[in-house]
Amino acid sequence: MKPNIAIVCGGDSKEIEVSFKSAHGLYGFIDKNRYNLFIVKIIGKEWIVEISEGEILYIDKNDFSFTHKGKKTIFNFAYITIHGTPGENGVLQGYFELLRIPYSCCGVLTAALTFDKFACIQYLKGYEIAAAESICFAKGENININFIAQNIDFPCFVKPSAGGSSFGVSKVKSENDLQLAINKAFAEGDKIMIEKFIDGKEFTCGMYRTKDKTVVFPVSEVVPKNDFFDFDAKYNGAVEEITPARISEKLAKEIQKLTEKIYQILDCKGIIRVDYIVDKNNKINLLEVNTTPGMTETSFIPQQIRAARLNITNVLTEIIENEF
């Protein structure tokens, strides 16, 4: 009997459409000769499974199963590709832990920590991992604009502390624009971070680990056509993505080594992707850790797997089989 694999997508954030695209990417990548694949969409309290084109059924949340024509199907594995809540912040991971269903990505604690960018960066700074100076504010807290101007300076970035796809992110060039950017970030979440601008180039590096081996992918270079790597750059083509990156072998190895270190410190699982900004002195600064990275045909991880001359179907098989 082939194991039943749920590709879990959707979520409660604005990243829902990106999640759907990743799910269809994974559906094309995962070995259908080895597994029975189903796309499961979680949208609020509505959990549905597509069993054929145009035919959907509701998931029984008691045991993460569905029943079709009197036959009950229980999933043996969940590949989580929700970008945002509840699949990236530990909530869904906790659900699968309770049901003893293996899944593709990191556990509850790691997911919760990495989902909060500010908390994750502060934690990793304790391990001497460099990152831009930043401060965090909660909704309802008194925010002193003068304090920010004096301690962070301009330009700076204002962003939600949790979330992705650059929703709510602004590059602020003067004090006059700060309040508008703060309001924009708070519209996406209850915590925001204000981060010092680092003049440099952006890179990203993915990796995965199984019981038998560790694989760190080639580094990608990110060259946005806009002022920064915003939503338009990420999903509407306003960016040049170069894999492998046009950097020295020494710098590439340093980024890969740092990615592996972060993976180990955070006790990650499955595929992750870590984003960096490298300044003019070649100092590598952490931007964020992505524990459920995009998996469309053109996403960074598939790009890096191809650049490493690996077969993505084999990579995903290794990740799935590692949990059995």
PDB file of C-alpha atoms in Angstrom:
ATOM      1  CA  MET A   1       0.000   0.000   0.000  1.00  0.00           C
ATOM      2  CA  LYS A   2       1.316   3.411  -0.944  1.00  0.00           C
ATOM      3  CA  PRO A   3       1.429   5.962   1.924  1.00  0.00           C
ATOM      4  CA  ASN A   4      -1.129   8.777   1.751  1.00  0.00           C
ATOM      5  CA  ILE A   5       0.533  12.181   1.648  1.00  0.00           C
ATOM      6  CA  ALA A   6      -1.335  15.416   2.409  1.00  0.00           C
ATOM      7  CA  ILE A   7       0.113  18.549   0.849  1.00  0.00           C
ATOM      8  CA  VAL A   8      -1.272  21.056   3.336  1.00  0.00           C
ATOM      9  CA  CYS A   9      -1.795  24.588   2.042  1.00  0.00           C
ATOM     10  CA  GLY A  10      -3.945  27.679   2.562  1.00  0.00           C
ATOM     11  CA  GLY A  11      -3.794  29.461   5.874  1.00  0.00           C
ATOM     12  CA  ASP A  12      -5.190  32.595   7.434  1.00  0.00           C
ATOM     13  CA  SER A  13      -2.826  35.225   6.062  1.00  0.00           C
ATOM     14  CA  LYS A  14      -2.444  37.206   2.852  1.00  0.00           C
ATOM     15  CA  GLU A  15       0.094  34.620   1.742  1.00  0.00           C
ATOM     16  CA  ILE A  16      -2.680  32.146   0.969  1.00  0.00           C
ATOM     17  CA  GLU A  17      -2.352  32.411  -2.825  1.00  0.00           C
ATOM     18  CA  VAL A  18       1.405  31.867  -2.586  1.00  0.00           C
ATOM     19  CA  SER A  19       0.699  28.769  -0.484  1.00  0.00           C
ATOM     20  CA  PHE A  20      -1.655  27.382  -3.142  1.00  0.00           C
ATOM     21  CA  LYS A  21       1.051  27.849  -5.773  1.00  0.00           C
ATOM     22  CA  SER A  22       3.586  26.032  -3.588  1.00  0.00           C
ATOM     23  CA  ALA A  23       1.125  23.166  -3.095  1.00  0.00           C
ATOM     24  CA  HIS A  24       0.694  22.707  -6.837  1.00  0.00           C
ATOM     25  CA  GLY A  25       4.475  22.886  -7.225  1.00  0.00           C
ATOM     26  CA  LEU A  26       4.914  20.119  -4.662  1.00  0.00           C
ATOM     27  CA  TYR A  27       2.160  18.070  -6.297  1.00  0.00           C
ATOM     28  CA  GLY A  28       4.249  18.117  -9.470  1.00  0.00           C
ATOM     29  CA  PHE A  29       7.523  17.367  -7.683  1.00  0.00           C
ATOM     30  CA  ILE A  30       6.595  14.507  -5.306  1.00  0.00           C
ATOM     31  CA  ASP A  31       6.786  10.950  -6.616  1.00  0.00           C
ATOM     32  CA  LYS A  32       3.239   9.779  -7.448  1.00  0.00           C
ATOM     33  CA  ASN A  33       4.471   6.238  -8.140  1.00  0.00           C
ATOM     34  CA  ARG A  34       5.554   6.009  -4.516  1.00  0.00           C
ATOM     35  CA  TYR A  35       2.795   7.985  -2.755  1.00  0.00           C
ATOM     36  CA  ASN A  36      -0.899   8.788  -3.001  1.00  0.00           C
ATOM     37  CA  LEU A  37      -0.978  12.595  -3.106  1.00  0.00           C
ATOM     38  CA  PHE A  38      -3.820  14.835  -1.951  1.00  0.00           C
ATOM     39  CA  ILE A  39      -3.974  18.619  -1.653  1.00  0.00           C
ATOM     40  CA  VAL A  40      -5.556  19.646   1.643  1.00  0.00           C
ATOM     41  CA  LYS A  41      -6.655  23.271   1.969  1.00  0.00           C
ATOM     42  CA  ILE A  42      -6.985  24.828   5.407  1.00  0.00           C
ATOM     43  CA  ILE A  43      -8.846  28.135   5.326  1.00  0.00           C
ATOM     44  CA  GLY A  44      -9.998  29.146   8.777  1.00  0.00           C
ATOM     45  CA  LYS A  45     -12.245  26.404  10.142  1.00  0.00           C
ATOM     46  CA  GLU A  46     -12.853  24.942   6.688  1.00  0.00           C
ATOM     47  CA  TRP A  47     -10.532  22.010   5.988  1.00  0.00           C
ATOM     48  CA  ILE A  48     -11.091  20.363   2.617  1.00  0.00           C
ATOM     49  CA  VAL A  49      -9.341  17.811   0.427  1.00  0.00           C
ATOM     50  CA  GLU A  50      -9.355  17.706  -3.352  1.00  0.00           C
ATOM     51  CA  ILE A  51      -9.878  14.054  -4.338  1.00  0.00           C
ATOM     52  CA  SER A  52     -10.312  14.841  -8.019  1.00  0.00           C
ATOM     53  CA  GLU A  53     -10.756  17.894 -10.200  1.00  0.00           C
ATOM     54  CA  GLY A  54     -13.878  19.663  -9.026  1.00  0.00           C
ATOM     55  CA  GLU A  55     -14.594  17.137  -6.244  1.00  0.00           C
ATOM     56  CA  ILE A  56     -13.876  18.104  -2.644  1.00  0.00           C
ATOM     57  CA  LEU A  57     -14.576  16.558   0.742  1.00  0.00           C
ATOM     58  CA  TYR A  58     -14.299  17.827   4.298  1.00  0.00           C
ATOM     59  CA  ILE A  59     -11.463  16.703   6.537  1.00  0.00           C
ATOM     60  CA  ASP A  60     -12.353  15.037   9.838  1.00  0.00           C
ATOM     61  CA  LYS A  61     -10.220  17.075  12.252  1.00  0.00           C
ATOM     62  CA  ASN A  62     -10.493  14.370  14.926  1.00  0.00           C
ATOM     63  CA  ASP A  63      -7.949  12.201  13.119  1.00  0.00           C
ATOM     64  CA  PHE A  64      -7.039  14.189   9.958  1.00  0.00           C
ATOM     65  CA  SER A  65      -8.893  11.864   7.596  1.00  0.00           C
ATOM     66  CA  PHE A  66     -11.639  11.939   4.984  1.00  0.00           C
ATOM     67  CA  THR A  67     -14.310   9.472   3.914  1.00  0.00           C
ATOM     68  CA  HIS A  68     -15.228   8.849   0.284  1.00  0.00           C
ATOM     69  CA  LYS A  69     -17.908   6.368  -0.787  1.00  0.00           C
ATOM     70  CA  GLY A  70     -17.840   4.750   2.623  1.00  0.00           C
ATOM     71  CA  LYS A  71     -14.058   4.296   2.642  1.00  0.00           C
ATOM     72  CA  LYS A  72     -12.015   6.192   5.229  1.00  0.00           C
ATOM     73  CA  THR A  73      -8.577   7.501   4.253  1.00  0.00           C
ATOM     74  CA  ILE A  74      -6.084   8.443   6.967  1.00  0.00           C
ATOM     75  CA  PHE A  75      -2.980  10.415   6.044  1.00  0.00           C
ATOM     76  CA  ASN A  76       0.427   8.953   6.814  1.00  0.00           C
ATOM     77  CA  PHE A  77       2.373  12.190   6.311  1.00  0.00           C
ATOM     78  CA  ALA A  78       1.714  15.923   6.016  1.00  0.00           C
ATOM     79  CA  TYR A  79       3.842  18.166   3.828  1.00  0.00           C
ATOM     80  CA  ILE A  80       3.154  21.626   5.260  1.00  0.00           C
ATOM     81  CA  THR A  81       3.407  24.423   2.721  1.00  0.00           C
ATOM     82  CA  ILE A  82       1.377  27.120   4.467  1.00  0.00           C
ATOM     83  CA  HIS A  83       3.250  30.434   4.441  1.00  0.00           C
ATOM     84  CA  GLY A  84       1.960  32.208   7.546  1.00  0.00           C
ATOM     85  CA  THR A  85      -0.546  31.115  10.166  1.00  0.00           C
ATOM     86  CA  PRO A  86      -1.322  28.394  11.187  1.00  0.00           C
ATOM     87  CA  GLY A  87       1.286  26.338   9.327  1.00  0.00           C
ATOM     88  CA  GLU A  88       4.429  28.378   9.899  1.00  0.00           C
ATOM     89  CA  ASN A  89       4.015  29.397  13.545  1.00  0.00           C
ATOM     90  CA  GLY A  90       3.804  26.015  15.281  1.00  0.00           C
ATOM     91  CA  VAL A  91       0.019  25.709  15.614  1.00  0.00           C
ATOM     92  CA  LEU A  92      -0.452  23.086  12.909  1.00  0.00           C
ATOM     93  CA  GLN A  93       2.728  21.329  13.994  1.00  0.00           C
ATOM     94  CA  GLY A  94       1.213  20.934  17.474  1.00  0.00           C
ATOM     95  CA  TYR A  95      -1.934  19.426  15.957  1.00  0.00           C
ATOM     96  CA  PHE A  96       0.054  16.836  14.023  1.00  0.00           C
ATOM     97  CA  GLU A  97       2.170  16.075  17.100  1.00  0.00           C
ATOM     98  CA  LEU A  98      -0.998  15.277  19.062  1.00  0.00           C
ATOM     99  CA  LEU A  99      -2.205  12.951  16.302  1.00  0.00           C
ATOM    100  CA  ARG A 100       1.256  11.358  15.902  1.00  0.00           C
ATOM    101  CA  ILE A 101       1.273  12.188  12.193  1.00  0.00           C
ATOM    102  CA  PRO A 102       4.770  12.868  10.814  1.00  0.00           C
ATOM    103  CA  TYR A 103       5.225  16.130   8.923  1.00  0.00           C
ATOM    104  CA  SER A 104       7.783  17.853   6.754  1.00  0.00           C
ATOM    105  CA  CYS A 105       9.074  20.839   8.697  1.00  0.00           C
ATOM    106  CA  CYS A 106      10.393  21.891  12.096  1.00  0.00           C
ATOM    107  CA  GLY A 107       8.598  21.360  15.397  1.00  0.00           C
ATOM    108  CA  VAL A 108       6.392  23.611  17.506  1.00  0.00           C
ATOM    109  CA  LEU A 109       9.072  25.593  19.351  1.00  0.00           C
ATOM    110  CA  THR A 110      11.266  26.203  16.317  1.00  0.00           C
ATOM    111  CA  ALA A 111       8.291  27.212  14.169  1.00  0.00           C
ATOM    112  CA  ALA A 112       7.002  29.644  16.804  1.00  0.00           C
ATOM    113  CA  LEU A 113      10.442  31.200  17.265  1.00  0.00           C
ATOM    114  CA  THR A 114      11.329  31.587  13.603  1.00  0.00           C
ATOM    115  CA  PHE A 115       7.882  32.990  12.761  1.00  0.00           C
ATOM    116  CA  ASP A 116       8.625  35.974  15.013  1.00  0.00           C
ATOM    117  CA  LYS A 117      11.491  37.647  13.157  1.00  0.00           C
ATOM    118  CA  PHE A 118      12.503  39.923  16.016  1.00  0.00           C
ATOM    119  CA  ALA A 119      12.526  37.139  18.622  1.00  0.00           C
ATOM    120  CA  CYS A 120      14.461  34.815  16.320  1.00  0.00           C
ATOM    121  CA  ILE A 121      17.101  37.415  15.508  1.00  0.00           C
ATOM    122  CA  GLN A 122      17.594  38.319  19.175  1.00  0.00           C
ATOM    123  CA  TYR A 123      17.935  34.625  20.036  1.00  0.00           C
ATOM    124  CA  LEU A 124      20.503  33.978  17.329  1.00  0.00           C
ATOM    125  CA  LYS A 125      22.502  37.063  18.286  1.00  0.00           C
ATOM    126  CA  GLY A 126      23.261  35.148  21.470  1.00  0.00           C
ATOM    127  CA  TYR A 127      25.181  32.723  19.250  1.00  0.00           C
ATOM    128  CA  GLU A 128      27.211  35.568  17.725  1.00  0.00           C
ATOM    129  CA  ILE A 129      25.217  35.658  14.500  1.00  0.00           C
ATOM    130  CA  ALA A 130      25.195  39.187  13.108  1.00  0.00           C
ATOM    131  CA  ALA A 131      22.028  41.048  12.165  1.00  0.00           C
ATOM    132  CA  ALA A 132      20.913  44.639  11.749  1.00  0.00           C
ATOM    133  CA  GLU A 133      20.055  46.593  14.892  1.00  0.00           C
ATOM    134  CA  SER A 134      16.318  46.620  15.489  1.00  0.00           C
ATOM    135  CA  ILE A 135      13.656  47.491  18.030  1.00  0.00           C
ATOM    136  CA  CYS A 136      10.236  45.961  18.549  1.00  0.00           C
ATOM    137  CA  PHE A 137       6.871  47.464  19.481  1.00  0.00           C
ATOM    138  CA  ALA A 138       3.521  45.927  20.364  1.00  0.00           C
ATOM    139  CA  LYS A 139       0.177  47.324  19.247  1.00  0.00           C
ATOM    140  CA  GLY A 140      -1.067  49.885  21.757  1.00  0.00           C
ATOM    141  CA  GLU A 141       2.423  50.663  23.007  1.00  0.00           C
ATOM    142  CA  ASN A 142       3.535  54.298  23.031  1.00  0.00           C
ATOM    143  CA  ILE A 143       5.994  54.756  20.165  1.00  0.00           C
ATOM    144  CA  ASN A 144       8.401  57.664  20.439  1.00  0.00           C
ATOM    145  CA  ILE A 145       9.281  58.749  16.914  1.00  0.00           C
ATOM    146  CA  ASN A 146      12.226  60.822  18.120  1.00  0.00           C
ATOM    147  CA  PHE A 147      13.651  57.808  19.958  1.00  0.00           C
ATOM    148  CA  ILE A 148      13.499  55.754  16.773  1.00  0.00           C
ATOM    149  CA  ALA A 149      15.096  58.511  14.728  1.00  0.00           C
ATOM    150  CA  GLN A 150      17.959  58.798  17.224  1.00  0.00           C
ATOM    151  CA  ASN A 151      18.591  55.083  17.754  1.00  0.00           C
ATOM    152  CA  ILE A 152      17.898  53.514  14.356  1.00  0.00           C
ATOM    153  CA  ASP A 153      18.412  56.441  11.950  1.00  0.00           C
ATOM    154  CA  PHE A 154      17.290  56.626   8.318  1.00  0.00           C
ATOM    155  CA  PRO A 155      16.766  54.919   6.003  1.00  0.00           C
ATOM    156  CA  CYS A 156      15.280  52.033   7.964  1.00  0.00           C
ATOM    157  CA  PHE A 157      12.818  49.206   7.461  1.00  0.00           C
ATOM    158  CA  VAL A 158       9.481  48.915   9.247  1.00  0.00           C
ATOM    159  CA  LYS A 159       7.899  45.481   9.082  1.00  0.00           C
ATOM    160  CA  PRO A 160       5.535  43.151  10.934  1.00  0.00           C
ATOM    161  CA  SER A 161       7.520  40.966  13.306  1.00  0.00           C
ATOM    162  CA  ALA A 162       5.563  37.940  12.100  1.00  0.00           C
ATOM    163  CA  GLY A 163       4.538  37.208   8.537  1.00  0.00           C
ATOM    164  CA  GLY A 164       6.128  36.992   5.132  1.00  0.00           C
ATOM    165  CA  SER A 165       6.024  37.868   1.436  1.00  0.00           C
ATOM    166  CA  SER A 166       6.937  41.449   2.423  1.00  0.00           C
ATOM    167  CA  PHE A 167       3.336  42.319   3.335  1.00  0.00           C
ATOM    168  CA  GLY A 168       3.325  45.475   5.458  1.00  0.00           C
ATOM    169  CA  VAL A 169       7.019  46.189   4.880  1.00  0.00           C
ATOM    170  CA  SER A 170       8.218  49.728   4.142  1.00  0.00           C
ATOM    171  CA  LYS A 171      11.586  51.284   3.531  1.00  0.00           C
ATOM    172  CA  VAL A 172      11.450  54.608   5.352  1.00  0.00           C
ATOM    173  CA  LYS A 173      13.793  57.359   4.230  1.00  0.00           C
ATOM    174  CA  SER A 174      12.802  60.162   6.590  1.00  0.00           C
ATOM    175  CA  GLU A 175      11.101  60.764   9.923  1.00  0.00           C
ATOM    176  CA  ASN A 176       8.097  62.282   8.113  1.00  0.00           C
ATOM    177  CA  ASP A 177       7.222  58.876   6.581  1.00  0.00           C
ATOM    178  CA  LEU A 178       7.710  56.810   9.727  1.00  0.00           C
ATOM    179  CA  GLN A 179       4.216  56.950  11.224  1.00  0.00           C
ATOM    180  CA  LEU A 180       2.566  55.917   7.963  1.00  0.00           C
ATOM    181  CA  ALA A 181       4.911  52.909   7.721  1.00  0.00           C
ATOM    182  CA  ILE A 182       4.184  51.975  11.359  1.00  0.00           C
ATOM    183  CA  ASN A 183       0.445  52.032  10.665  1.00  0.00           C
ATOM    184  CA  LYS A 184       0.957  49.895   7.563  1.00  0.00           C
ATOM    185  CA  ALA A 185       2.947  47.283   9.506  1.00  0.00           C
ATOM    186  CA  PHE A 186       0.432  47.180  12.378  1.00  0.00           C
ATOM    187  CA  ALA A 187      -2.316  46.490   9.847  1.00  0.00           C
ATOM    188  CA  GLU A 188      -0.645  43.086   9.318  1.00  0.00           C
ATOM    189  CA  GLY A 189      -0.014  42.094  12.945  1.00  0.00           C
ATOM    190  CA  ASP A 190       0.195  43.037  16.610  1.00  0.00           C
ATOM    191  CA  LYS A 191       3.999  43.342  16.740  1.00  0.00           C
ATOM    192  CA  ILE A 192       6.277  45.333  14.480  1.00  0.00           C
ATOM    193  CA  MET A 193      10.016  45.735  14.208  1.00  0.00           C
ATOM    194  CA  ILE A 194      11.988  48.715  13.036  1.00  0.00           C
ATOM    195  CA  GLU A 195      15.289  47.655  11.566  1.00  0.00           C
ATOM    196  CA  LYS A 196      18.401  49.605  10.671  1.00  0.00           C
ATOM    197  CA  PHE A 197      19.207  49.730   6.965  1.00  0.00           C
ATOM    198  CA  ILE A 198      22.325  47.859   5.863  1.00  0.00           C
ATOM    199  CA  ASP A 199      23.792  48.896   2.536  1.00  0.00           C
ATOM    200  CA  GLY A 200      24.657  45.640   0.834  1.00  0.00           C
ATOM    201  CA  LYS A 201      23.531  42.772  -1.364  1.00  0.00           C
ATOM    202  CA  GLU A 202      20.896  40.178  -0.522  1.00  0.00           C
ATOM    203  CA  PHE A 203      21.483  36.439  -0.685  1.00  0.00           C
ATOM    204  CA  THR A 204      19.559  33.342   0.287  1.00  0.00           C
ATOM    205  CA  CYS A 205      20.616  29.772   0.972  1.00  0.00           C
ATOM    206  CA  GLY A 206      18.596  26.617   1.548  1.00  0.00           C
ATOM    207  CA  MET A 207      19.406  23.227   3.023  1.00  0.00           C
ATOM    208  CA  TYR A 208      17.953  20.048   4.484  1.00  0.00           C
ATOM    209  CA  ARG A 209      19.094  17.265   6.768  1.00  0.00           C
ATOM    210  CA  THR A 210      18.119  13.632   7.147  1.00  0.00           C
ATOM    211  CA  LYS A 211      19.310  10.918   9.522  1.00  0.00           C
ATOM    212  CA  ASP A 212      21.966  10.024   6.946  1.00  0.00           C
ATOM    213  CA  LYS A 213      23.222  13.290   5.516  1.00  0.00           C
ATOM    214  CA  THR A 214      23.262  17.072   5.420  1.00  0.00           C
ATOM    215  CA  VAL A 215      22.809  18.904   2.108  1.00  0.00           C
ATOM    216  CA  VAL A 216      23.433  22.648   1.806  1.00  0.00           C
ATOM    217  CA  PHE A 217      22.354  24.135  -1.515  1.00  0.00           C
ATOM    218  CA  PRO A 218      24.187  26.727  -3.634  1.00  0.00           C
ATOM    219  CA  VAL A 219      23.651  30.366  -2.648  1.00  0.00           C
ATOM    220  CA  SER A 220      21.241  32.543  -4.638  1.00  0.00           C
ATOM    221  CA  GLU A 221      21.763  36.240  -5.288  1.00  0.00           C
ATOM    222  CA  VAL A 222      18.729  38.524  -5.105  1.00  0.00           C
ATOM    223  CA  VAL A 223      18.791  41.677  -7.248  1.00  0.00           C
ATOM    224  CA  PRO A 224      15.451  43.531  -6.895  1.00  0.00           C
ATOM    225  CA  LYS A 225      14.509  46.069  -9.533  1.00  0.00           C
ATOM    226  CA  ASN A 226      12.532  47.958  -6.890  1.00  0.00           C
ATOM    227  CA  ASP A 227      13.925  49.761  -3.851  1.00  0.00           C
ATOM    228  CA  PHE A 228      13.976  46.489  -1.915  1.00  0.00           C
ATOM    229  CA  PHE A 229      12.815  42.864  -2.235  1.00  0.00           C
ATOM    230  CA  ASP A 230       9.101  43.636  -1.841  1.00  0.00           C
ATOM    231  CA  PHE A 231       6.018  41.636  -2.884  1.00  0.00           C
ATOM    232  CA  ASP A 232       6.191  42.940  -6.441  1.00  0.00           C
ATOM    233  CA  ALA A 233       9.805  41.816  -6.712  1.00  0.00           C
ATOM    234  CA  LYS A 234       9.060  38.406  -5.196  1.00  0.00           C
ATOM    235  CA  TYR A 235       6.003  37.471  -7.213  1.00  0.00           C
ATOM    236  CA  ASN A 236       5.646  39.816 -10.180  1.00  0.00           C
ATOM    237  CA  GLY A 237       9.078  39.439 -11.698  1.00  0.00           C
ATOM    238  CA  ALA A 238      10.586  42.727 -10.522  1.00  0.00           C
ATOM    239  CA  VAL A 239      13.782  40.933  -9.490  1.00  0.00           C
ATOM    240  CA  GLU A 240      16.759  39.110 -10.917  1.00  0.00           C
ATOM    241  CA  GLU A 241      17.479  35.821  -9.139  1.00  0.00           C
ATOM    242  CA  ILE A 242      20.920  34.388  -9.832  1.00  0.00           C
ATOM    243  CA  THR A 243      21.840  30.869  -8.756  1.00  0.00           C
ATOM    244  CA  PRO A 244      24.666  30.236  -8.031  1.00  0.00           C
ATOM    245  CA  ALA A 245      25.357  33.745  -6.760  1.00  0.00           C
ATOM    246  CA  ARG A 246      28.073  35.857  -8.386  1.00  0.00           C
ATOM    247  CA  ILE A 247      30.339  35.808  -5.346  1.00  0.00           C
ATOM    248  CA  SER A 248      33.661  34.315  -4.391  1.00  0.00           C
ATOM    249  CA  GLU A 249      33.843  30.673  -3.416  1.00  0.00           C
ATOM    250  CA  LYS A 250      35.037  31.779   0.013  1.00  0.00           C
ATOM    251  CA  LEU A 251      31.980  33.965   0.665  1.00  0.00           C
ATOM    252  CA  ALA A 252      29.626  31.310  -0.698  1.00  0.00           C
ATOM    253  CA  LYS A 253      31.087  28.716   1.672  1.00  0.00           C
ATOM    254  CA  GLU A 254      30.793  31.146   4.595  1.00  0.00           C
ATOM    255  CA  ILE A 255      27.081  31.668   3.848  1.00  0.00           C
ATOM    256  CA  GLN A 256      26.538  27.916   3.515  1.00  0.00           C
ATOM    257  CA  LYS A 257      28.393  27.224   6.750  1.00  0.00           C
ATOM    258  CA  LEU A 258      26.342  29.874   8.574  1.00  0.00           C
ATOM    259  CA  THR A 259      23.113  28.387   7.182  1.00  0.00           C
ATOM    260  CA  GLU A 260      24.100  24.983   8.548  1.00  0.00           C
ATOM    261  CA  LYS A 261      24.954  26.543  11.911  1.00  0.00           C
ATOM    262  CA  ILE A 262      21.547  28.246  12.130  1.00  0.00           C
ATOM    263  CA  TYR A 263      19.816  24.981  11.163  1.00  0.00           C
ATOM    264  CA  GLN A 264      21.631  23.216  14.011  1.00  0.00           C
ATOM    265  CA  ILE A 265      21.031  25.934  16.634  1.00  0.00           C
ATOM    266  CA  LEU A 266      17.316  26.162  15.898  1.00  0.00           C
ATOM    267  CA  ASP A 267      16.868  22.379  15.642  1.00  0.00           C
ATOM    268  CA  CYS A 268      15.282  22.702  12.209  1.00  0.00           C
ATOM    269  CA  LYS A 269      13.827  19.893  10.132  1.00  0.00           C
ATOM    270  CA  GLY A 270      13.111  19.392   6.456  1.00  0.00           C
ATOM    271  CA  ILE A 271      14.001  22.152   3.992  1.00  0.00           C
ATOM    272  CA  ILE A 272      14.685  25.651   5.265  1.00  0.00           C
ATOM    273  CA  ARG A 273      15.895  28.818   3.556  1.00  0.00           C
ATOM    274  CA  VAL A 274      17.855  31.574   5.284  1.00  0.00           C
ATOM    275  CA  ASP A 275      18.011  35.125   3.918  1.00  0.00           C
ATOM    276  CA  TYR A 276      21.010  37.409   4.416  1.00  0.00           C
ATOM    277  CA  ILE A 277      22.301  40.857   3.595  1.00  0.00           C
ATOM    278  CA  VAL A 278      26.066  41.075   2.991  1.00  0.00           C
ATOM    279  CA  ASP A 279      27.517  44.537   3.506  1.00  0.00           C
ATOM    280  CA  LYS A 280      30.374  46.178   1.619  1.00  0.00           C
ATOM    281  CA  ASN A 281      32.892  44.673   4.049  1.00  0.00           C
ATOM    282  CA  ASN A 282      31.567  41.171   3.298  1.00  0.00           C
ATOM    283  CA  LYS A 283      29.986  40.902   6.750  1.00  0.00           C
ATOM    284  CA  ILE A 284      27.070  38.459   6.603  1.00  0.00           C
ATOM    285  CA  ASN A 285      23.955  39.714   8.391  1.00  0.00           C
ATOM    286  CA  LEU A 286      20.913  37.539   9.031  1.00  0.00           C
ATOM    287  CA  LEU A 287      17.567  38.778   7.698  1.00  0.00           C
ATOM    288  CA  GLU A 288      15.219  35.897   8.493  1.00  0.00           C
ATOM    289  CA  VAL A 289      14.774  32.127   8.625  1.00  0.00           C
ATOM    290  CA  ASN A 290      12.063  30.532   6.453  1.00  0.00           C
ATOM    291  CA  THR A 291      10.964  27.102   7.692  1.00  0.00           C
ATOM    292  CA  THR A 292       8.281  26.571   5.013  1.00  0.00           C
ATOM    293  CA  PRO A 293       9.920  28.172   1.965  1.00  0.00           C
ATOM    294  CA  GLY A 294       8.136  28.623  -1.348  1.00  0.00           C
ATOM    295  CA  MET A 295       8.074  25.544  -3.581  1.00  0.00           C
ATOM    296  CA  THR A 296       6.792  26.750  -6.935  1.00  0.00           C
ATOM    297  CA  GLU A 297       8.721  25.864 -10.077  1.00  0.00           C
ATOM    298  CA  THR A 298      10.507  29.235  -9.954  1.00  0.00           C
ATOM    299  CA  SER A 299      11.008  29.506  -6.167  1.00  0.00           C
ATOM    300  CA  PHE A 300      14.520  29.734  -4.733  1.00  0.00           C
ATOM    301  CA  ILE A 301      14.642  26.184  -3.339  1.00  0.00           C
ATOM    302  CA  PRO A 302      13.859  24.432  -6.656  1.00  0.00           C
ATOM    303  CA  GLN A 303      16.365  26.798  -8.313  1.00  0.00           C
ATOM    304  CA  GLN A 304      19.048  25.829  -5.804  1.00  0.00           C
ATOM    305  CA  ILE A 305      18.299  22.118  -6.075  1.00  0.00           C
ATOM    306  CA  ARG A 306      18.719  22.333  -9.859  1.00  0.00           C
ATOM    307  CA  ALA A 307      21.950  24.308  -9.445  1.00  0.00           C
ATOM    308  CA  ALA A 308      23.227  21.574  -7.122  1.00  0.00           C
ATOM    309  CA  ARG A 309      22.421  19.071  -9.907  1.00  0.00           C
ATOM    310  CA  LEU A 310      20.064  17.202  -7.625  1.00  0.00           C
ATOM    311  CA  ASN A 311      16.687  15.741  -8.518  1.00  0.00           C
ATOM    312  CA  ILE A 312      13.939  17.518  -6.585  1.00  0.00           C
ATOM    313  CA  THR A 313      11.719  14.421  -6.563  1.00  0.00           C
ATOM    314  CA  ASN A 314      14.522  12.463  -4.903  1.00  0.00           C
ATOM    315  CA  VAL A 315      15.142  15.253  -2.392  1.00  0.00           C
ATOM    316  CA  LEU A 316      11.476  15.330  -1.366  1.00  0.00           C
ATOM    317  CA  THR A 317      11.404  11.524  -1.133  1.00  0.00           C
ATOM    318  CA  GLU A 318      14.359  11.666   1.254  1.00  0.00           C
ATOM    319  CA  ILE A 319      12.577  14.252   3.416  1.00  0.00           C
ATOM    320  CA  ILE A 320       9.373  12.213   3.550  1.00  0.00           C
ATOM    321  CA  GLU A 321      11.075   8.851   4.136  1.00  0.00           C
ATOM    322  CA  ASN A 322      13.222  10.362   6.895  1.00  0.00           C
ATOM    323  CA  GLU A 323      10.091  10.659   9.075  1.00  0.00           C
ATOM    324  CA  PHE A 324       9.012   7.007   8.777  1.00  0.00           C
TER     325      PHE A 324
END
